[in-house]
Short mmCIF file of C-alpha atoms and ligand atoms in Angstrom, two decimals:
data_model
loop_
_atom_site.label_atom_id
_atom_site.label_comp_id
_atom_site.label_asym_id
_atom_site.label_seq_id
_atom_site.Cartn_x
_atom_site.Cartn_y
_atom_site.Cartn_z
CA UNK A 245 77.82 121.50 93.09
CA UNK A 246 75.95 120.02 96.08
CA UNK A 247 77.23 117.28 98.36
CA UNK A 248 75.43 114.48 96.51
CA UNK A 249 77.14 115.63 93.34
CA UNK A 250 80.47 115.87 95.11
CA UNK A 251 80.11 112.29 96.31
CA UNK A 252 79.07 111.17 92.83
CA UNK A 253 82.11 112.83 91.26
CA UNK A 254 84.46 111.45 93.89
CA UNK A 255 83.12 107.96 93.23
CA UNK A 256 83.45 108.36 89.47
CA UNK A 257 86.86 110.09 89.29
CA UNK A 258 88.48 109.18 92.62
CA UNK A 259 89.42 112.84 93.11
CA UNK A 260 87.85 116.21 93.86
CA UNK A 261 89.10 119.80 94.11
CA UNK A 262 90.62 120.57 97.50
CA UNK A 263 87.86 123.08 98.17
CA UNK A 264 85.11 120.50 97.50
CA UNK A 265 86.89 117.92 99.68
CA UNK A 266 86.93 120.49 102.46
CA UNK A 267 83.20 121.15 102.08
CA UNK A 268 82.47 117.40 102.07
CA UNK A 269 84.45 116.97 105.27
CA UNK A 270 82.54 119.66 107.10
CA UNK A 271 78.97 119.92 105.87
CA UNK A 272 77.37 116.47 105.43
CA UNK A 273 73.77 116.09 106.54
CA UNK A 274 72.48 112.75 107.84
CA UNK A 275 71.04 111.78 104.49
CA UNK A 276 74.16 112.75 102.59
CA UNK A 277 76.21 110.84 105.10
CA UNK A 278 74.33 107.66 104.33
CA UNK A 279 74.73 108.30 100.61
CA UNK A 280 78.50 108.60 101.16
CA UNK A 281 78.67 105.32 103.10
CA UNK A 282 76.57 103.51 100.49
CA UNK A 283 78.87 104.76 97.71
CA UNK A 284 81.92 103.62 99.66
CA UNK A 285 80.41 100.18 100.31
CA UNK A 286 79.57 99.77 96.66
CA UNK A 287 83.15 100.54 95.65
CA UNK A 288 84.56 98.24 98.32
CA UNK A 289 82.22 95.49 97.15
CA UNK A 290 83.37 95.85 93.56
CA UNK A 291 86.94 95.29 94.68
CA UNK A 292 86.70 92.91 97.60
CA UNK A 293 83.09 91.63 97.72
CA UNK A 294 81.87 91.19 101.28
CA UNK A 295 85.14 89.71 102.53
CA UNK A 296 86.83 91.24 105.56
CA UNK A 297 90.48 90.38 106.18
CA UNK A 298 91.90 89.53 109.55
CA UNK A 299 95.32 90.71 110.71
CA UNK A 300 96.65 89.25 113.95
CA UNK A 301 98.42 91.99 115.85
CA UNK A 302 101.41 91.14 118.06
CA UNK A 303 102.55 94.11 120.12
CA UNK A 304 106.00 92.81 120.94
CA UNK A 305 107.64 95.72 122.77
CA UNK A 306 106.40 98.78 124.65
CA UNK A 307 109.85 100.41 124.73
CA UNK A 308 110.19 103.44 122.51
CA UNK A 309 113.06 105.79 121.92
CA UNK A 310 110.73 108.44 120.50
CA UNK A 311 108.69 111.03 122.29
CA UNK A 312 105.68 111.67 120.07
CA UNK A 313 103.49 114.01 122.08
CA UNK A 314 100.27 112.02 121.58
CA UNK A 315 101.42 108.52 122.46
CA UNK A 316 101.32 106.66 125.74
CA UNK A 317 104.48 104.70 124.82
CA UNK A 318 106.56 107.90 124.43
CA UNK A 319 109.88 107.64 126.22
CA UNK A 320 108.99 110.54 128.49
CA UNK A 321 106.10 108.60 130.02
CA UNK A 322 107.53 107.25 133.23
CA UNK A 323 104.27 105.51 134.16
CA UNK A 324 104.33 103.25 131.12
CA UNK A 325 105.25 99.69 132.08
CA UNK A 326 107.78 98.44 129.57
CA UNK A 327 108.06 94.89 128.33
CA UNK A 328 109.75 92.98 125.56
CA UNK A 329 108.65 89.67 124.09
CA UNK A 330 111.44 87.22 123.34
CA UNK A 331 111.71 85.57 119.93
CA UNK A 332 110.17 82.31 121.09
CA UNK A 333 107.26 84.15 122.68
CA UNK A 334 106.60 86.01 119.43
CA UNK A 335 106.79 82.75 117.49
CA UNK A 336 104.37 81.16 119.90
CA UNK A 337 101.87 83.97 119.35
CA UNK A 338 102.25 83.64 115.61
CA UNK A 339 101.73 79.90 115.91
CA UNK A 340 98.57 80.41 117.87
CA UNK A 341 97.41 82.99 115.32
CA UNK A 342 97.99 80.55 112.49
CA UNK A 343 95.92 77.90 114.25
CA UNK A 344 93.13 80.46 114.64
CA UNK A 345 93.10 81.13 110.89
CA UNK A 346 95.20 84.28 110.69
CA UNK A 347 97.21 84.50 107.47
CA UNK A 348 98.67 87.92 108.18
CA UNK A 349 100.67 88.63 111.27
CA UNK A 350 101.41 92.24 112.14
CA UNK A 351 104.46 92.78 114.33
CA UNK A 352 104.19 96.19 116.02
CA UNK A 353 106.24 97.93 118.67
CA UNK A 354 107.67 101.19 119.84
CA UNK A 355 110.97 102.08 118.21
CA UNK A 356 113.05 99.75 120.33
CA UNK A 357 116.67 99.35 119.27
CA UNK A 358 117.10 96.35 121.58
CA UNK A 359 115.74 94.41 118.58
CA UNK A 360 118.64 94.65 116.18
CA UNK A 361 118.03 94.26 112.48
CA UNK A 362 119.42 90.78 112.82
CA UNK A 363 116.84 89.93 115.45
CA UNK A 364 113.96 91.32 113.46
CA UNK A 365 115.14 89.44 110.34
CA UNK A 366 115.42 86.22 112.32
CA UNK A 367 111.89 86.59 113.73
CA UNK A 368 110.46 87.34 110.29
CA UNK A 369 112.27 84.49 108.59
CA UNK A 370 111.34 82.00 111.27
CA UNK A 371 107.64 82.84 110.94
CA UNK A 372 107.90 82.56 107.15
CA UNK A 373 109.83 79.29 107.36
CA UNK A 374 107.17 77.71 109.49
CA UNK A 375 104.28 79.10 107.52
CA UNK A 376 105.11 80.15 103.97
CA UNK A 377 101.45 81.00 103.40
CA UNK A 378 101.46 83.75 106.01
CA UNK A 379 102.10 87.40 105.18
CA UNK A 380 104.23 89.30 107.68
CA UNK A 381 103.60 92.97 108.22
CA UNK A 382 106.00 95.14 110.20
CA UNK A 383 105.05 98.31 112.03
CA UNK A 384 108.19 99.24 113.93
CA UNK A 385 108.78 102.84 112.90
CA UNK A 386 111.41 104.83 111.06
CA UNK A 387 114.52 102.94 109.97
CA UNK A 388 117.24 103.31 107.37
CA UNK A 389 116.65 102.11 103.88
CA UNK A 390 119.23 99.36 104.42
CA UNK A 391 117.28 98.06 107.43
CA UNK A 392 114.02 98.04 105.48
CA UNK A 393 115.77 96.18 102.70
CA UNK A 394 117.13 93.59 105.17
CA UNK A 395 113.67 92.90 106.62
CA UNK A 396 112.25 92.61 103.13
CA UNK A 397 114.95 90.16 102.13
CA UNK A 398 114.18 88.18 105.27
CA UNK A 399 110.61 87.79 104.04
CA UNK A 400 108.57 90.76 105.35
CA UNK A 401 105.73 91.52 102.93
CA UNK A 402 104.14 94.70 104.18
CA UNK A 403 104.94 97.75 106.32
CA UNK A 404 102.63 100.08 108.23
CA UNK A 405 103.95 103.58 108.94
CA UNK A 406 101.31 106.21 109.33
CA UNK A 407 102.58 109.53 108.03
CA UNK A 408 100.45 111.14 110.85
CA UNK A 409 100.14 114.44 108.95
CA UNK A 410 101.66 115.60 105.68
CA UNK A 411 101.79 119.24 106.84
CA UNK A 412 105.29 119.96 108.17
CA UNK A 413 104.08 122.63 110.65
CA UNK A 414 101.37 120.34 111.97
CA UNK A 415 103.89 117.49 112.19
CA UNK A 416 106.16 119.71 114.31
CA UNK A 417 103.31 120.35 116.77
CA UNK A 418 102.81 116.62 117.31
CA UNK A 419 106.45 115.56 117.55
CA UNK A 420 109.62 116.74 119.26
CA UNK A 421 112.16 118.58 117.22
CA UNK A 422 114.37 115.58 116.52
CA UNK A 423 111.62 114.01 114.39
CA UNK A 424 110.64 115.33 110.99
CA UNK A 425 107.92 114.97 108.45
CA UNK A 426 110.58 114.69 105.78
CA UNK A 427 112.19 111.62 107.28
CA UNK A 428 108.78 109.98 107.75
CA UNK A 429 107.97 110.50 104.08
CA UNK A 430 111.47 109.35 103.04
CA UNK A 431 110.76 106.11 104.88
CA UNK A 432 107.45 105.63 103.05
CA UNK A 433 109.05 106.10 99.62
CA UNK A 434 111.96 103.80 100.51
CA UNK A 435 109.52 101.08 101.59
CA UNK A 436 107.55 101.41 98.40
CA UNK A 437 110.62 101.33 96.17
CA UNK A 438 111.90 98.23 97.94
CA UNK A 439 108.67 96.45 97.05
CA UNK A 440 106.64 96.34 100.26
CA UNK A 441 102.88 96.72 100.30
CA UNK A 442 102.88 99.99 102.23
CA UNK A 443 100.42 101.58 104.62
CA UNK A 444 100.36 105.27 105.57
CA UNK A 445 97.65 107.12 107.45
CA UNK A 446 96.62 109.63 110.10
CA UNK A 447 94.81 110.10 113.36
CA UNK A 448 91.48 111.88 113.03
CA UNK A 449 91.11 114.91 115.28
CA UNK A 450 94.73 114.99 116.40
CA UNK A 451 95.60 118.21 118.28
CA UNK A 452 95.91 121.26 116.02
CA UNK A 453 94.51 119.38 113.01
CA UNK A 454 92.48 121.55 110.63
CA UNK A 455 90.21 120.62 107.72
CA UNK A 456 92.88 121.97 105.38
CA UNK A 457 95.40 119.55 106.89
CA UNK A 458 93.06 116.62 106.30
CA UNK A 459 92.52 117.68 102.68
CA UNK A 460 96.30 117.83 102.24
CA UNK A 461 96.54 114.36 103.74
CA UNK A 462 93.95 112.98 101.34
CA UNK A 463 95.75 114.52 98.35
CA UNK A 464 99.06 113.16 99.57
CA UNK A 465 97.62 109.68 99.95
CA UNK A 466 96.12 109.88 96.47
CA UNK A 467 99.52 110.80 95.07
CA UNK A 468 101.49 108.29 97.09
CA UNK A 469 99.21 105.40 96.25
CA UNK A 470 99.48 103.23 99.38
CA UNK A 471 98.18 99.67 99.46
CA UNK A 472 96.90 100.20 103.00
CA UNK A 473 95.64 103.22 104.92
CA UNK A 474 95.40 103.36 108.71
CA UNK A 475 92.82 105.89 109.94
CA UNK A 476 91.63 106.02 113.53
CA UNK A 477 90.49 108.71 115.97
CA UNK A 478 93.06 110.41 118.18
CA UNK A 479 92.37 109.46 121.82
CA UNK A 480 94.20 111.28 124.60
CA UNK A 481 96.44 109.40 127.02
CA UNK A 482 96.50 110.61 130.59
CA UNK A 483 100.30 110.57 130.89
CA UNK A 484 101.06 112.64 127.78
CA UNK A 485 101.18 116.41 127.09
CA UNK A 486 97.91 116.00 125.15
CA UNK A 487 96.03 114.53 128.11
CA UNK A 488 93.40 117.31 128.10
CA UNK A 489 92.81 117.40 124.36
CA UNK A 490 89.52 116.29 122.79
CA UNK A 491 89.38 112.91 121.09
CA UNK A 492 88.61 112.57 117.40
CA UNK A 493 84.91 111.88 116.69
CA UNK A 494 83.18 108.79 115.35
CA UNK A 495 81.50 110.80 112.59
CA UNK A 496 84.69 112.46 111.36
CA UNK A 497 86.45 109.09 111.30
CA UNK A 498 83.65 107.38 109.36
CA UNK A 499 83.50 110.21 106.86
CA UNK A 500 87.18 109.99 106.30
CA UNK A 501 87.14 106.22 105.91
CA UNK A 502 84.42 106.50 103.27
CA UNK A 503 86.14 109.31 101.40
CA UNK A 504 89.41 107.34 101.43
CA UNK A 505 87.61 104.33 100.01
CA UNK A 506 86.27 106.47 97.15
CA UNK A 507 89.70 108.02 96.46
CA UNK A 508 91.59 104.72 96.70
CA UNK A 509 89.03 102.09 95.62
CA UNK A 510 91.18 99.02 96.15
CA UNK A 511 92.99 100.09 99.30
CA UNK A 512 93.08 97.83 102.37
CA UNK A 513 91.40 99.86 105.05
CA UNK A 514 91.14 98.73 108.66
CA UNK A 515 88.32 99.49 111.04
CA UNK A 516 90.76 100.23 113.89
CA UNK A 517 90.80 99.33 117.56
CA UNK A 518 90.80 103.06 118.33
CA UNK A 519 87.47 103.33 116.47
CA UNK A 520 86.16 100.39 118.55
CA UNK A 521 87.35 102.22 121.64
CA UNK A 522 85.37 105.43 121.10
CA UNK A 523 82.16 103.56 120.18
CA UNK A 524 81.10 100.04 121.20
CA UNK A 525 80.15 99.27 117.59
CA UNK A 526 82.77 101.50 116.04
CA UNK A 527 84.46 98.73 114.07
CA UNK A 528 81.17 97.49 112.63
CA UNK A 529 80.32 101.07 111.67
CA UNK A 530 83.73 101.34 110.06
CA UNK A 531 83.03 98.31 107.89
CA UNK A 532 79.71 99.90 106.89
CA UNK A 533 81.62 103.06 105.87
CA UNK A 534 83.93 101.16 103.50
CA UNK A 535 86.63 99.52 105.66
CA UNK A 536 87.58 95.90 104.87
CA UNK A 537 90.20 94.87 107.42
CA UNK A 538 90.12 94.20 111.17
CA UNK A 539 93.11 93.64 113.41
CA UNK A 540 92.35 91.52 116.47
CA UNK A 541 94.96 91.38 119.16
CA UNK A 542 97.22 88.32 119.39
CA UNK A 543 99.52 89.66 122.09
CA UNK A 544 99.79 87.54 125.24
CA UNK A 545 97.08 88.68 127.68
CA UNK A 546 99.52 89.67 130.46
CA UNK A 547 101.27 92.33 128.36
CA UNK A 548 98.25 93.79 126.63
CA UNK A 549 97.44 96.46 129.13
CA UNK A 550 101.00 97.66 129.00
CA UNK A 551 100.76 98.55 125.33
CA UNK A 552 98.62 101.62 125.92
CA UNK A 553 98.95 104.02 123.04
CA UNK A 554 95.85 105.84 124.36
CA UNK A 555 93.45 105.58 127.31
CA UNK A 556 90.67 103.04 127.42
CA UNK A 557 92.00 100.70 124.72
CA UNK A 558 89.59 97.80 124.34
CA UNK A 559 90.25 94.03 124.34
CA UNK A 560 93.12 94.22 126.84
CA UNK A 561 91.62 91.48 129.00
CA UNK A 562 90.84 88.89 126.33
CA UNK A 563 92.60 85.87 124.97
CA UNK A 564 93.47 85.64 121.26
CA UNK A 565 90.85 82.98 120.57
CA UNK A 566 88.20 85.08 122.22
CA UNK A 567 89.14 88.14 120.14
CA UNK A 568 88.99 86.08 117.00
CA UNK A 569 85.54 84.71 117.83
CA UNK A 570 84.19 88.11 118.92
CA UNK A 571 85.41 89.73 115.74
CA UNK A 572 83.91 87.09 113.51
CA UNK A 573 80.58 87.53 115.18
CA UNK A 574 80.70 91.31 114.93
CA UNK A 575 81.52 91.26 111.24
CA UNK A 576 78.77 88.73 110.56
CA UNK A 577 76.29 90.92 112.39
CA UNK A 578 76.60 93.58 109.69
CA UNK A 579 76.39 91.21 106.73
CA UNK A 580 80.06 90.63 105.98
CA UNK A 581 82.36 87.68 106.63
CA UNK A 582 85.93 87.34 107.87
CA UNK A 583 88.00 85.11 105.60
CA UNK A 584 91.07 82.91 106.16
CA UNK A 585 93.34 84.47 103.54
CA UNK A 586 96.47 86.61 103.29
CA UNK A 587 94.19 89.37 101.99
CA UNK A 588 96.64 90.94 99.64
CA UNK A 589 96.02 94.20 97.89
CA UNK A 590 93.61 93.67 94.96
CA UNK A 591 95.37 96.23 92.73
CA UNK A 592 97.51 95.48 89.71
CA UNK A 593 101.09 94.37 89.98
CA UNK A 594 101.27 92.54 93.31
CA UNK A 595 101.38 88.84 94.01
N1 SAH B 788 106.07 102.96 116.78
C1 SAH B 788 105.40 102.70 115.56
C2 SAH B 788 104.22 101.77 115.71
C3 SAH B 788 103.41 101.92 116.96
S1 SAH B 788 102.41 103.33 117.11
C4 SAH B 788 105.03 103.95 114.86
O1 SAH B 788 104.93 104.97 115.50
O2 SAH B 788 104.82 103.89 113.65
C5 SAH B 788 101.17 103.03 115.90
C6 SAH B 788 100.20 104.15 115.66
O3 SAH B 788 99.40 104.41 116.80
C7 SAH B 788 100.82 105.50 115.36
O4 SAH B 788 101.17 105.60 114.01
C8 SAH B 788 99.72 106.49 115.76
O5 SAH B 788 99.01 106.97 114.62
C9 SAH B 788 98.80 105.66 116.65
N2 SAH B 788 98.66 106.31 117.96
C10 SAH B 788 99.61 106.63 118.83
N3 SAH B 788 99.08 107.34 119.87
C11 SAH B 788 97.78 107.45 119.64
C12 SAH B 788 96.68 108.06 120.34
N4 SAH B 788 96.86 108.74 121.47
N5 SAH B 788 95.44 107.98 119.81
C13 SAH B 788 95.23 107.31 118.66
N6 SAH B 788 96.21 106.70 117.95
C14 SAH B 788 97.46 106.77 118.43
FE1 SF4 B 789 106.93 105.52 119.78
FE2 SF4 B 789 105.23 105.00 117.76
FE3 SF4 B 789 104.34 105.94 120.11
FE4 SF4 B 789 105.76 107.54 118.53
S1 SF4 B 789 103.73 106.66 118.04
S2 SF4 B 789 106.04 107.30 120.75
S3 SF4 B 789 107.22 106.10 117.62
S4 SF4 B 789 105.28 103.98 119.72
#
């Protein structure tokens, strides 16, 4: 089988042998690359047309009790300026987002136990009370099943928790000993069973990542069946143990986005801020490789530069309205349009 045939089969069946996936990830020529992107765009179009969904991201706390080796918010980073948004500040951001046409709000933070379950539930339910037509996504890390259930009962619709890598040895090279791949995966299955639309995902080019790991990740995602997949390049942060590591590449990220689209045709797939950070038109290129979601920042301008997961993060100086406008224009420039909609998963059985 050659690469064109591999892409054809992946598009038709949504799956390939591990060996062929590995070859696809490592040997695409320029022409084959374009063929892959075109196939991914065709599949995305069949499921979502040319609509691109907006998620307004509110980064509400930079405190984190974890010490993931790759992340600028890790507790061991003494140079990270920590902040917490109060409930009324978060509600104000959400309000502003609603006025700008966002119908999904993503609440993201480090793992910050200052926000009790009660607090999180109250924030979620207040947003939902004010705007029943908004979807609320949480991205606040590993919790107990009971906590996840409580947030869900309070009205949370979706949860983003990248699995980071399905390979336990690789996981152990990216995280301190007190964290485990098994607990991460337990969380994902709990979330799914509770009824959330769930997002998993990985960083491309994270330290020690091999092609075999990425193939394992793809097969895991195929089996897990997420509604959303977050894929962005790893970018080093100067105050972490991985400061001297290479960043993930644009090409590898685009290949992986396209392959993910072919394996999970109706998945919600963001063109991430990290992708926009390593290339000035990275997000547009992500859309052209099969992504269909963008996540402009809604956090208050003064705290944005404190939420530094990695170096060089873009859009830290802008206001929410400016981000919204900029994004709309970028998406239009490649022939797609952002829509005012919750942008739920198009697969069977939800909503
Ligand atoms: N604390 C939560 C949410 C915030 S971190 C959690 O960990 O799930 C959100 C995501 O940012 C992580 O899942 C990780 O994949 C990504 N991230 C962290 N550090 C990064 C880096 N240096 N480069 C690229 N992405 C990074
Ligand atoms: Fe904390 Fe998330 Fe960063 Fe890990 S990736 S240190 S859990 S914010």
